[in-house]
């Protein structure tokens, strides 16, 4: 029988043990880690499709930031003495597939493709901001040094802002 939360408890009444928090943290870390690795190939695909030079440069910057974030996560794995464990990242794969299919649909102008690329990149960065924020909170609750996640979180926030700025300039 699996443990199920008691519906009469409030969130403040629920106390997670350290080993549960650490397991949840590791699951989330694996998800963002392998999601980031998937995004590297996606960035290559959409950079080739993008027409605006400013967008191409932004995608290249995000690719560099993604490699930096992966390196930081490698340090986190070392810190917690765990290895990355391959996990399904169907959500992010579905999002990138939808983005790719929307962008390559026949009859789209370069402007339309670029606007769609920017739209999906903003969504992806929003997901990353949320993931890193959750990881920071879980790390703190599990007793891990959550400052390891400051730079990856900050990069995700900066990248989201970068794509929002380009999008505003492009469609105004």
mmCIF file of C-alpha atoms in Angstrom:
data_model
loop_
_atom_site.group_PDB
_atom_site.id
_atom_site.type_symbol
_atom_site.label_atom_id
_atom_site.label_comp_id
_atom_site.label_asym_id
_atom_site.label_seq_id
_atom_site.Cartn_x
_atom_site.Cartn_y
_atom_site.Cartn_z
ATOM 1 C CA UNK A 1 0.000 0.000 0.000
ATOM 2 C CA UNK A 2 1.393 3.413 -0.919
ATOM 3 C CA UNK A 3 1.501 6.338 1.432
ATOM 4 C CA UNK A 4 -1.140 8.890 0.560
ATOM 5 C CA UNK A 5 -1.530 12.294 2.160
ATOM 6 C CA UNK A 6 -4.343 12.698 4.639
ATOM 7 C CA UNK A 7 -6.761 15.162 3.041
ATOM 8 C CA UNK A 8 -7.585 16.684 6.427
ATOM 9 C CA UNK A 9 -3.980 17.796 6.986
ATOM 10 C CA UNK A 10 -2.775 21.226 6.005
ATOM 11 C CA UNK A 11 0.669 21.654 4.396
ATOM 12 C CA UNK A 12 2.021 22.912 7.734
ATOM 13 C CA UNK A 13 0.960 19.629 9.372
ATOM 14 C CA UNK A 14 2.986 17.505 6.962
ATOM 15 C CA UNK A 15 6.574 16.825 7.987
ATOM 16 C CA UNK A 16 8.865 15.231 5.440
ATOM 17 C CA UNK A 17 11.840 13.271 6.658
ATOM 18 C CA UNK A 18 15.304 14.260 5.444
ATOM 19 C CA UNK A 19 15.630 11.164 3.264
ATOM 20 C CA UNK A 20 12.329 12.017 1.519
ATOM 21 C CA UNK A 21 13.409 15.607 0.938
ATOM 22 C CA UNK A 22 16.747 14.446 -0.421
ATOM 23 C CA UNK A 23 15.081 11.935 -2.736
ATOM 24 C CA UNK A 24 12.666 14.595 -4.031
ATOM 25 C CA UNK A 25 15.566 17.018 -4.492
ATOM 26 C CA UNK A 26 17.505 14.410 -6.489
ATOM 27 C CA UNK A 27 14.476 13.647 -8.681
ATOM 28 C CA UNK A 28 14.061 17.344 -9.508
ATOM 29 C CA UNK A 29 17.789 17.775 -10.068
ATOM 30 C CA UNK A 30 17.785 14.821 -12.484
ATOM 31 C CA UNK A 31 14.800 16.263 -14.339
ATOM 32 C CA UNK A 32 16.360 19.671 -14.924
ATOM 33 C CA UNK A 33 19.796 18.144 -15.608
ATOM 34 C CA UNK A 34 18.573 15.869 -18.386
ATOM 35 C CA UNK A 35 16.095 18.474 -19.599
ATOM 36 C CA UNK A 36 18.990 20.898 -20.041
ATOM 37 C CA UNK A 37 20.929 18.314 -22.013
ATOM 38 C CA UNK A 38 17.941 17.860 -24.321
ATOM 39 C CA UNK A 39 17.691 21.626 -24.780
ATOM 40 C CA UNK A 40 21.226 21.827 -26.168
ATOM 41 C CA UNK A 41 20.142 19.946 -29.309
ATOM 42 C CA UNK A 42 16.941 22.012 -29.507
ATOM 43 C CA UNK A 43 18.937 25.254 -29.431
ATOM 44 C CA UNK A 44 21.000 24.037 -32.400
ATOM 45 C CA UNK A 45 17.831 23.283 -34.379
ATOM 46 C CA UNK A 46 16.083 26.580 -33.751
ATOM 47 C CA UNK A 47 19.200 28.687 -34.199
ATOM 48 C CA UNK A 48 19.461 27.284 -37.723
ATOM 49 C CA UNK A 49 15.824 28.280 -38.382
ATOM 50 C CA UNK A 50 15.968 31.759 -36.810
ATOM 51 C CA UNK A 51 16.456 34.661 -39.197
ATOM 52 C CA UNK A 52 17.071 37.588 -36.836
ATOM 53 C CA UNK A 53 20.775 37.914 -35.970
ATOM 54 C CA UNK A 54 19.948 39.219 -32.489
ATOM 55 C CA UNK A 55 17.890 36.062 -31.855
ATOM 56 C CA UNK A 56 20.671 33.807 -33.132
ATOM 57 C CA UNK A 57 23.123 35.521 -30.758
ATOM 58 C CA UNK A 58 20.692 35.155 -27.847
ATOM 59 C CA UNK A 59 20.240 31.448 -28.573
ATOM 60 C CA UNK A 60 24.022 31.044 -28.655
ATOM 61 C CA UNK A 61 24.273 32.859 -25.306
ATOM 62 C CA UNK A 62 21.622 30.592 -23.798
ATOM 63 C CA UNK A 63 23.499 27.538 -25.104
ATOM 64 C CA UNK A 64 26.640 28.767 -23.322
ATOM 65 C CA UNK A 65 24.610 29.461 -20.156
ATOM 66 C CA UNK A 66 23.073 25.991 -20.367
ATOM 67 C CA UNK A 67 26.517 24.408 -20.437
ATOM 68 C CA UNK A 68 27.454 26.524 -17.406
ATOM 69 C CA UNK A 69 24.282 25.430 -15.601
ATOM 70 C CA UNK A 70 25.039 21.768 -16.369
ATOM 71 C CA UNK A 71 28.563 22.215 -14.980
ATOM 72 C CA UNK A 72 27.096 23.729 -11.791
ATOM 73 C CA UNK A 73 24.718 20.808 -11.486
ATOM 74 C CA UNK A 74 27.672 18.422 -11.890
ATOM 75 C CA UNK A 75 29.184 20.158 -8.849
ATOM 76 C CA UNK A 76 25.923 19.690 -6.951
ATOM 77 C CA UNK A 77 25.962 15.964 -7.737
ATOM 78 C CA UNK A 78 29.514 15.813 -6.354
ATOM 79 C CA UNK A 79 28.491 17.789 -3.264
ATOM 80 C CA UNK A 80 25.594 15.441 -2.454
ATOM 81 C CA UNK A 81 27.679 12.422 -3.480
ATOM 82 C CA UNK A 82 25.216 11.182 -6.093
ATOM 83 C CA UNK A 83 25.419 10.430 -9.801
ATOM 84 C CA UNK A 84 22.953 11.777 -12.361
ATOM 85 C CA UNK A 85 20.241 9.217 -12.939
ATOM 86 C CA UNK A 86 18.588 9.238 -16.355
ATOM 87 C CA UNK A 87 14.963 10.235 -16.066
ATOM 88 C CA UNK A 88 12.125 10.948 -18.426
ATOM 89 C CA UNK A 89 11.860 14.544 -19.545
ATOM 90 C CA UNK A 90 8.771 14.072 -21.670
ATOM 91 C CA UNK A 91 7.325 17.460 -20.683
ATOM 92 C CA UNK A 92 10.255 19.464 -22.002
ATOM 93 C CA UNK A 93 10.614 17.157 -25.012
ATOM 94 C CA UNK A 94 6.935 17.653 -25.820
ATOM 95 C CA UNK A 95 7.296 21.422 -25.503
ATOM 96 C CA UNK A 96 10.345 21.540 -27.778
ATOM 97 C CA UNK A 97 8.691 19.247 -30.331
ATOM 98 C CA UNK A 98 5.617 21.480 -30.368
ATOM 99 C CA UNK A 99 7.857 24.522 -30.795
ATOM 100 C CA UNK A 100 9.816 22.926 -33.609
ATOM 101 C CA UNK A 101 6.694 21.788 -35.461
ATOM 102 C CA UNK A 102 5.042 25.204 -35.065
ATOM 103 C CA UNK A 103 8.118 26.977 -36.368
ATOM 104 C CA UNK A 104 8.725 24.773 -39.425
ATOM 105 C CA UNK A 105 5.079 24.678 -40.505
ATOM 106 C CA UNK A 106 4.895 25.534 -44.195
ATOM 107 C CA UNK A 107 3.979 29.036 -45.190
ATOM 108 C CA UNK A 108 5.465 30.823 -42.184
ATOM 109 C CA UNK A 109 7.419 33.989 -42.871
ATOM 110 C CA UNK A 110 10.790 34.526 -41.182
ATOM 111 C CA UNK A 111 9.097 37.069 -38.870
ATOM 112 C CA UNK A 112 6.430 34.558 -37.859
ATOM 113 C CA UNK A 113 9.063 31.859 -37.224
ATOM 114 C CA UNK A 114 11.176 34.192 -35.106
ATOM 115 C CA UNK A 115 8.184 35.331 -33.039
ATOM 116 C CA UNK A 116 7.214 31.690 -32.414
ATOM 117 C CA UNK A 117 10.780 30.802 -31.447
ATOM 118 C CA UNK A 118 10.822 33.693 -28.986
ATOM 119 C CA UNK A 119 7.450 32.641 -27.576
ATOM 120 C CA UNK A 120 8.577 29.078 -26.902
ATOM 121 C CA UNK A 121 11.959 30.134 -25.526
ATOM 122 C CA UNK A 122 10.176 32.369 -23.005
ATOM 123 C CA UNK A 123 8.010 29.442 -21.922
ATOM 124 C CA UNK A 124 11.041 27.165 -21.574
ATOM 125 C CA UNK A 125 12.959 29.745 -19.548
ATOM 126 C CA UNK A 126 9.909 30.244 -17.314
ATOM 127 C CA UNK A 127 9.864 26.508 -16.629
ATOM 128 C CA UNK A 128 13.584 26.606 -15.815
ATOM 129 C CA UNK A 129 13.161 29.540 -13.424
ATOM 130 C CA UNK A 130 10.480 27.555 -11.596
ATOM 131 C CA UNK A 131 12.593 24.389 -11.506
ATOM 132 C CA UNK A 132 15.614 26.169 -10.070
ATOM 133 C CA UNK A 133 13.472 28.005 -7.498
ATOM 134 C CA UNK A 134 11.945 24.689 -6.381
ATOM 135 C CA UNK A 135 15.412 23.115 -6.238
ATOM 136 C CA UNK A 136 16.701 25.988 -4.095
ATOM 137 C CA UNK A 137 13.797 25.539 -1.667
ATOM 138 C CA UNK A 138 14.241 21.759 -1.554
ATOM 139 C CA UNK A 139 17.999 22.096 -1.024
ATOM 140 C CA UNK A 140 17.444 24.437 1.886
ATOM 141 C CA UNK A 141 14.804 22.138 3.432
ATOM 142 C CA UNK A 142 17.047 19.077 2.991
ATOM 143 C CA UNK A 143 19.980 20.826 4.662
ATOM 144 C CA UNK A 144 22.014 21.181 1.478
ATOM 145 C CA UNK A 145 23.945 24.290 0.591
ATOM 146 C CA UNK A 146 21.377 25.970 -1.658
ATOM 147 C CA UNK A 147 23.814 28.664 -2.826
ATOM 148 C CA UNK A 148 25.054 26.153 -5.436
ATOM 149 C CA UNK A 149 21.810 26.903 -7.239
ATOM 150 C CA UNK A 150 22.068 30.691 -7.152
ATOM 151 C CA UNK A 151 24.000 31.057 -10.411
ATOM 152 C CA UNK A 152 21.900 28.563 -12.443
ATOM 153 C CA UNK A 153 18.734 30.278 -11.138
ATOM 154 C CA UNK A 154 20.086 33.748 -11.946
ATOM 155 C CA UNK A 155 21.067 32.646 -15.473
ATOM 156 C CA UNK A 156 17.562 31.281 -16.092
ATOM 157 C CA UNK A 157 16.020 34.574 -14.918
ATOM 158 C CA UNK A 158 18.406 36.604 -17.105
ATOM 159 C CA UNK A 159 17.687 34.425 -20.147
ATOM 160 C CA UNK A 160 13.944 34.718 -19.675
ATOM 161 C CA UNK A 161 14.319 38.501 -19.502
ATOM 162 C CA UNK A 162 16.581 38.461 -22.595
ATOM 163 C CA UNK A 163 13.951 36.693 -24.700
ATOM 164 C CA UNK A 164 11.168 38.908 -23.357
ATOM 165 C CA UNK A 165 13.179 41.997 -24.313
ATOM 166 C CA UNK A 166 13.886 40.750 -27.833
ATOM 167 C CA UNK A 167 10.239 39.750 -28.248
ATOM 168 C CA UNK A 168 9.063 43.227 -27.219
ATOM 169 C CA UNK A 169 11.509 44.887 -29.604
ATOM 170 C CA UNK A 170 10.574 42.579 -32.441
ATOM 171 C CA UNK A 171 6.796 42.882 -32.263
ATOM 172 C CA UNK A 172 6.461 46.543 -31.290
#
